PDB file of C-alpha atoms in Angstrom:
ATOM      1  CA  MET A 979       0.000   0.000   0.000  1.00 56.00           C
ATOM      2  CA  GLN A 980       1.408   3.332  -1.036  1.00 58.00           C
ATOM      3  CA  ILE A 981       0.263   6.567   0.606  1.00 57.00           C
ATOM      4  CA  ARG A 982       0.457   9.578  -1.639  1.00 58.00           C
ATOM      5  CA  GLU A 983       0.723  12.988  -0.015  1.00 63.00           C
ATOM      6  CA  GLU A 984      -1.017  15.821  -1.778  1.00 73.00           C
ATOM      7  CA  LYS A 985       0.519  19.241  -1.640  1.00 86.00           C
ATOM      8  CA  ALA A 986      -1.449  21.875   0.274  1.00 86.00           C
ATOM      9  CA  GLU A 987      -2.193  25.032  -1.697  1.00 92.00           C
ATOM     10  CA  ARG A 988      -3.627  28.408  -0.741  1.00 94.00           C
ATOM     11  CA  HIS A 989      -7.240  28.892  -1.860  1.00 95.00           C
ATOM     12  CA  THR A 990      -9.612  31.836  -1.700  1.00 96.00           C
ATOM     13  CA  LEU A 991     -13.277  30.899  -1.229  1.00 97.00           C
ATOM     14  CA  ALA A 992     -16.258  33.210  -1.757  1.00 96.00           C
ATOM     15  CA  VAL A 993     -19.238  32.026   0.291  1.00 97.00           C
ATOM     16  CA  ILE A 994     -22.647  33.643  -0.234  1.00 97.00           C
ATOM     17  CA  VAL A 995     -24.883  33.237   2.830  1.00 97.00           C
ATOM     18  CA  ASP A 996     -28.114  34.443   4.389  1.00 96.00           C
ATOM     19  CA  ASN A 997     -27.268  37.235   6.794  1.00 94.00           C
ATOM     20  CA  GLU A 998     -28.527  35.628   9.981  1.00 93.00           C
ATOM     21  CA  PRO A 999     -27.213  35.426  13.553  1.00 93.00           C
ATOM     22  CA  GLY A1000     -24.706  32.645  14.101  1.00 93.00           C
ATOM     23  CA  ILE A1001     -23.799  31.847  10.488  1.00 93.00           C
ATOM     24  CA  LEU A1002     -20.232  33.095  10.862  1.00 94.00           C
ATOM     25  CA  ALA A1003     -19.812  31.044  14.051  1.00 94.00           C
ATOM     26  CA  ARG A1004     -21.154  27.953  12.271  1.00 94.00           C
ATOM     27  CA  ILE A1005     -18.714  28.371   9.390  1.00 95.00           C
ATOM     28  CA  ALA A1006     -15.753  29.041  11.698  1.00 94.00           C
ATOM     29  CA  GLY A1007     -16.845  26.079  13.819  1.00 94.00           C
ATOM     30  CA  LEU A1008     -16.874  23.842  10.746  1.00 93.00           C
ATOM     31  CA  PHE A1009     -13.226  24.732  10.116  1.00 93.00           C
ATOM     32  CA  THR A1010     -12.233  24.403  13.776  1.00 93.00           C
ATOM     33  CA  ALA A1011     -13.976  21.063  14.353  1.00 92.00           C
ATOM     34  CA  ARG A1012     -12.117  19.478  11.457  1.00 90.00           C
ATOM     35  CA  GLY A1013      -8.744  21.080  12.134  1.00 91.00           C
ATOM     36  CA  TYR A1014      -8.733  23.304   9.062  1.00 92.00           C
ATOM     37  CA  ASN A1015      -6.986  26.657   9.313  1.00 92.00           C
ATOM     38  CA  ILE A1016      -8.466  29.995   8.248  1.00 95.00           C
ATOM     39  CA  GLU A1017      -5.695  32.379   7.190  1.00 94.00           C
ATOM     40  CA  SER A1018      -8.010  35.283   6.414  1.00 94.00           C
ATOM     41  CA  LEU A1019     -11.723  35.900   6.940  1.00 95.00           C
ATOM     42  CA  THR A1020     -13.794  38.889   5.844  1.00 95.00           C
ATOM     43  CA  VAL A1021     -17.559  39.361   5.916  1.00 95.00           C
ATOM     44  CA  SER A1022     -19.812  42.025   4.465  1.00 94.00           C
ATOM     45  CA  GLU A1023     -23.437  42.489   3.522  1.00 95.00           C
ATOM     46  CA  ILE A1024     -23.842  42.553  -0.260  1.00 94.00           C
ATOM     47  CA  THR A1025     -27.514  43.362  -0.817  1.00 93.00           C
ATOM     48  CA  LEU A1026     -29.352  46.614  -0.166  1.00 95.00           C
ATOM     49  CA  ASP A1027     -31.858  44.884   2.109  1.00 96.00           C
ATOM     50  CA  LYS A1028     -28.933  43.419   4.119  1.00 94.00           C
ATOM     51  CA  ALA A1029     -30.355  39.909   3.766  1.00 96.00           C
ATOM     52  CA  VAL A1030     -27.289  38.332   2.104  1.00 96.00           C
ATOM     53  CA  SER A1031     -23.602  38.466   3.031  1.00 96.00           C
ATOM     54  CA  ARG A1032     -20.398  37.436   1.322  1.00 96.00           C
ATOM     55  CA  ILE A1033     -17.748  35.675   3.381  1.00 96.00           C
ATOM     56  CA  THR A1034     -14.279  35.525   1.870  1.00 97.00           C
ATOM     57  CA  ILE A1035     -12.129  32.780   3.375  1.00 97.00           C
ATOM     58  CA  VAL A1036      -8.467  32.139   2.623  1.00 96.00           C
ATOM     59  CA  THR A1037      -7.243  28.689   3.622  1.00 96.00           C
ATOM     60  CA  THR A1038      -4.446  26.288   2.754  1.00 94.00           C
ATOM     61  CA  ALA A1039      -5.478  22.739   1.956  1.00 92.00           C
ATOM     62  CA  SER A1040      -4.735  19.751  -0.239  1.00 91.00           C
ATOM     63  CA  PRO A1041      -7.143  19.195  -3.152  1.00 92.00           C
ATOM     64  CA  ALA A1042      -8.945  16.416  -1.254  1.00 92.00           C
ATOM     65  CA  THR A1043      -9.289  18.503   1.905  1.00 92.00           C
ATOM     66  CA  LEU A1044     -10.491  21.501  -0.091  1.00 94.00           C
ATOM     67  CA  GLU A1045     -13.120  19.325  -1.738  1.00 94.00           C
ATOM     68  CA  GLN A1046     -14.337  18.321   1.744  1.00 94.00           C
ATOM     69  CA  ILE A1047     -14.387  21.942   2.922  1.00 94.00           C
ATOM     70  CA  VAL A1048     -16.486  23.053  -0.057  1.00 95.00           C
ATOM     71  CA  ALA A1049     -18.881  20.100   0.302  1.00 95.00           C
ATOM     72  CA  GLN A1050     -19.369  20.742   4.019  1.00 94.00           C
ATOM     73  CA  LEU A1051     -19.932  24.471   3.471  1.00 95.00           C
ATOM     74  CA  GLU A1052     -22.499  23.755   0.748  1.00 95.00           C
ATOM     75  CA  ARG A1053     -24.442  21.523   3.174  1.00 95.00           C
ATOM     76  CA  LEU A1054     -25.095  24.381   5.585  1.00 92.00           C
ATOM     77  CA  VAL A1055     -28.686  25.629   5.096  1.00 89.00           C
ATOM     78  CA  PRO A1056     -27.924  29.390   5.068  1.00 94.00           C
ATOM     79  CA  VAL A1057     -25.221  28.927   2.399  1.00 95.00           C
ATOM     80  CA  HIS A1058     -26.363  29.810  -1.122  1.00 96.00           C
ATOM     81  CA  GLN A1059     -23.122  29.329  -3.026  1.00 96.00           C
ATOM     82  CA  VAL A1060     -19.462  28.442  -2.506  1.00 97.00           C
ATOM     83  CA  THR A1061     -16.943  29.444  -5.167  1.00 95.00           C
ATOM     84  CA  ASP A1062     -13.261  28.528  -5.105  1.00 96.00           C
ATOM     85  CA  LEU A1063     -11.898  31.657  -6.774  1.00 95.00           C
ATOM     86  CA  THR A1064      -8.415  30.150  -6.977  1.00 93.00           C
ATOM     87  CA  ALA A1065      -9.615  27.112  -8.933  1.00 92.00           C
ATOM     88  CA  ARG A1066     -11.913  29.242 -11.080  1.00 90.00           C
ATOM     89  CA  GLY A1067      -8.964  31.176 -12.420  1.00 89.00           C
ATOM     90  CA  ALA A1068      -8.252  34.867 -12.724  1.00 90.00           C
ATOM     91  CA  HIS A1069      -9.429  36.921  -9.776  1.00 93.00           C
ATOM     92  CA  VAL A1070      -8.469  40.086  -7.938  1.00 94.00           C
ATOM     93  CA  GLU A1071      -7.400  39.990  -4.282  1.00 95.00           C
ATOM     94  CA  ARG A1072      -6.788  43.015  -2.101  1.00 96.00           C
ATOM     95  CA  GLU A1073      -6.255  43.813   1.536  1.00 97.00           C
ATOM     96  CA  LEU A1074      -6.326  47.106   3.416  1.00 97.00           C
ATOM     97  CA  ALA A1075      -4.043  47.962   6.304  1.00 98.00           C
ATOM     98  CA  LEU A1076      -3.750  50.881   8.691  1.00 98.00           C
ATOM     99  CA  VAL A1077      -0.132  51.306   9.739  1.00 98.00           C
ATOM    100  CA  LYS A1078       0.881  53.602  12.605  1.00 98.00           C
ATOM    101  CA  VAL A1079       4.437  54.927  12.541  1.00 98.00           C
ATOM    102  CA  ALA A1080       6.041  57.198  15.138  1.00 97.00           C
ATOM    103  CA  GLY A1081       9.232  59.118  14.723  1.00 91.00           C
ATOM    104  CA  SER A1082      10.905  62.412  14.164  1.00 91.00           C
ATOM    105  CA  GLY A1083      13.539  63.926  11.914  1.00 92.00           C
ATOM    106  CA  ASP A1084      14.972  61.610   9.287  1.00 94.00           C
ATOM    107  CA  HIS A1085      12.738  58.689  10.315  1.00 94.00           C
ATOM    108  CA  ARG A1086       9.658  60.824   9.724  1.00 95.00           C
ATOM    109  CA  ILE A1087      10.893  61.909   6.299  1.00 95.00           C
ATOM    110  CA  GLU A1088      11.805  58.325   5.374  1.00 96.00           C
ATOM    111  CA  ALA A1089       8.353  57.070   6.455  1.00 97.00           C
ATOM    112  CA  LEU A1090       6.701  59.629   4.155  1.00 97.00           C
ATOM    113  CA  ARG A1091       9.026  58.712   1.285  1.00 97.00           C
ATOM    114  CA  LEU A1092       8.302  54.997   1.655  1.00 97.00           C
ATOM    115  CA  ALA A1093       4.574  55.710   1.879  1.00 98.00           C
ATOM    116  CA  GLU A1094       4.758  57.563  -1.422  1.00 98.00           C
ATOM    117  CA  VAL A1095       6.552  54.640  -3.098  1.00 97.00           C
ATOM    118  CA  TYR A1096       3.889  52.208  -1.816  1.00 98.00           C
ATOM    119  CA  ARG A1097       1.029  54.602  -2.648  1.00 98.00           C
ATOM    120  CA  ALA A1098      -0.025  54.707   0.984  1.00 98.00           C
ATOM    121  CA  ARG A1099      -2.225  57.618   2.083  1.00 98.00           C
ATOM    122  CA  VAL A1100      -1.748  59.563   5.275  1.00 97.00           C
ATOM    123  CA  VAL A1101      -5.118  59.312   7.068  1.00 98.00           C
ATOM    124  CA  ASP A1102      -3.982  60.795  10.382  1.00 97.00           C
ATOM    125  CA  ALA A1103      -0.985  62.846  11.402  1.00 96.00           C
ATOM    126  CA  THR A1104       0.301  64.308  14.638  1.00 96.00           C
ATOM    127  CA  ILE A1105       3.589  65.951  15.545  1.00 94.00           C
ATOM    128  CA  ALA A1106       4.954  62.553  16.585  1.00 95.00           C
ATOM    129  CA  SER A1107       3.204  60.001  14.343  1.00 96.00           C
ATOM    130  CA  PHE A1108       1.408  59.093  11.129  1.00 96.00           C
ATOM    131  CA  VAL A1109      -1.303  56.582  10.321  1.00 98.00           C
ATOM    132  CA  PHE A1110      -1.009  55.311   6.753  1.00 98.00           C
ATOM    133  CA  GLU A1111      -3.698  53.531   4.751  1.00 98.00           C
ATOM    134  CA  VAL A1112      -2.277  51.068   2.251  1.00 98.00           C
ATOM    135  CA  THR A1113      -4.107  48.639  -0.023  1.00 98.00           C
ATOM    136  CA  GLY A1114      -2.796  45.887  -2.236  1.00 97.00           C
ATOM    137  CA  THR A1115      -1.676  42.313  -2.255  1.00 95.00           C
ATOM    138  CA  ILE A1116      -0.612  40.505   0.892  1.00 94.00           C
ATOM    139  CA  GLU A1117       2.988  40.662  -0.302  1.00 96.00           C
ATOM    140  CA  LYS A1118       2.859  44.438  -0.837  1.00 97.00           C
ATOM    141  CA  ILE A1119       1.413  45.069   2.611  1.00 97.00           C
ATOM    142  CA  ASP A1120       3.862  42.667   4.278  1.00 97.00           C
ATOM    143  CA  LYS A1121       6.781  44.481   2.642  1.00 98.00           C
ATOM    144  CA  PHE A1122       5.401  47.930   3.574  1.00 98.00           C
ATOM    145  CA  VAL A1123       5.007  46.847   7.210  1.00 98.00           C
ATOM    146  CA  GLU A1124       8.512  45.349   7.209  1.00 98.00           C
ATOM    147  CA  LEU A1125      10.029  48.594   5.894  1.00 97.00           C
ATOM    148  CA  MET A1126       8.056  50.716   8.361  1.00 97.00           C
ATOM    149  CA  GLY A1127       9.510  48.532  11.113  1.00 97.00           C
ATOM    150  CA  GLU A1128      12.852  50.162  10.372  1.00 95.00           C
ATOM    151  CA  VAL A1129      11.535  53.731  10.753  1.00 96.00           C
ATOM    152  CA  GLY A1130       9.280  53.480  13.804  1.00 96.00           C
ATOM    153  CA  LEU A1131       6.396  51.022  13.353  1.00 97.00           C
ATOM    154  CA  VAL A1132       4.003  51.179  16.304  1.00 97.00           C
ATOM    155  CA  GLU A1133       0.878  49.250  15.301  1.00 98.00           C
ATOM    156  CA  VAL A1134      -0.791  47.493  12.359  1.00 98.00           C
ATOM    157  CA  ALA A1135      -4.470  46.711  11.708  1.00 98.00           C
ATOM    158  CA  ARG A1136      -5.356  44.601   8.642  1.00 97.00           C
ATOM    159  CA  THR A1137      -8.731  43.829   7.116  1.00 95.00           C
ATOM    160  CA  GLY A1138      -8.057  40.430   5.636  1.00 94.00           C
ATOM    161  CA  ILE A1139      -8.437  39.498   1.985  1.00 95.00           C
ATOM    162  CA  VAL A1140     -11.343  40.544  -0.189  1.00 95.00           C
ATOM    163  CA  ALA A1141     -11.517  38.932  -3.602  1.00 95.00           C
ATOM    164  CA  ILE A1142     -13.649  38.913  -6.713  1.00 93.00           C
ATOM    165  CA  ALA A1143     -13.499  36.946  -9.963  1.00 92.00           C
ATOM    166  CA  ARG A1144     -12.449  38.711 -13.136  1.00 91.00           C
ATOM    167  CA  GLY A1145     -14.903  38.854 -16.018  1.00 87.00           C
ATOM    168  CA  ALA A1146     -18.568  39.623 -16.493  1.00 82.00           C
ATOM    169  CA  GLU A1147     -20.096  36.784 -14.438  1.00 79.00           C
ATOM    170  CA  ALA A1148     -20.629  36.744 -10.685  1.00 78.00           C
ATOM    171  CA  ALA A1149     -18.643  34.232  -8.655  1.00 67.00           C
TER     172      ALA A1149
END
């Protein structure tokens, strides 16, 4: 008997659900109970009447495990649709981060210069600190945070990934 290990890959799932109390806990519980990891989780209402929400989940799993995750999500009553955006093909992923940097003199000037390079906006400024808003890929934000660590990084708040399929059709 030969056991074949499948390589785990990062996948972005878009889950359309009824906006009802407890649905997020049920979905998170599904992952927790089976030992699956959620790397990023974002939720937002997507209809004007606030009846439907979109949950974007980033996870790393083997193809077989991912198949189980999707099947188990689809079995939940409030779930309308589960789309693996990674498997579907071309999609856009973005994250937003607020990055607080404190410093004076050359560190302050360098923080502003780096922010300009990364197209980060100053959303708050005091004599001693800045709060930058930066959006982009995970890699871009990670690099921005790393560089700000060298000039006075104080705090970081990140939204998690939001993603949408490219093209004319809905996911």
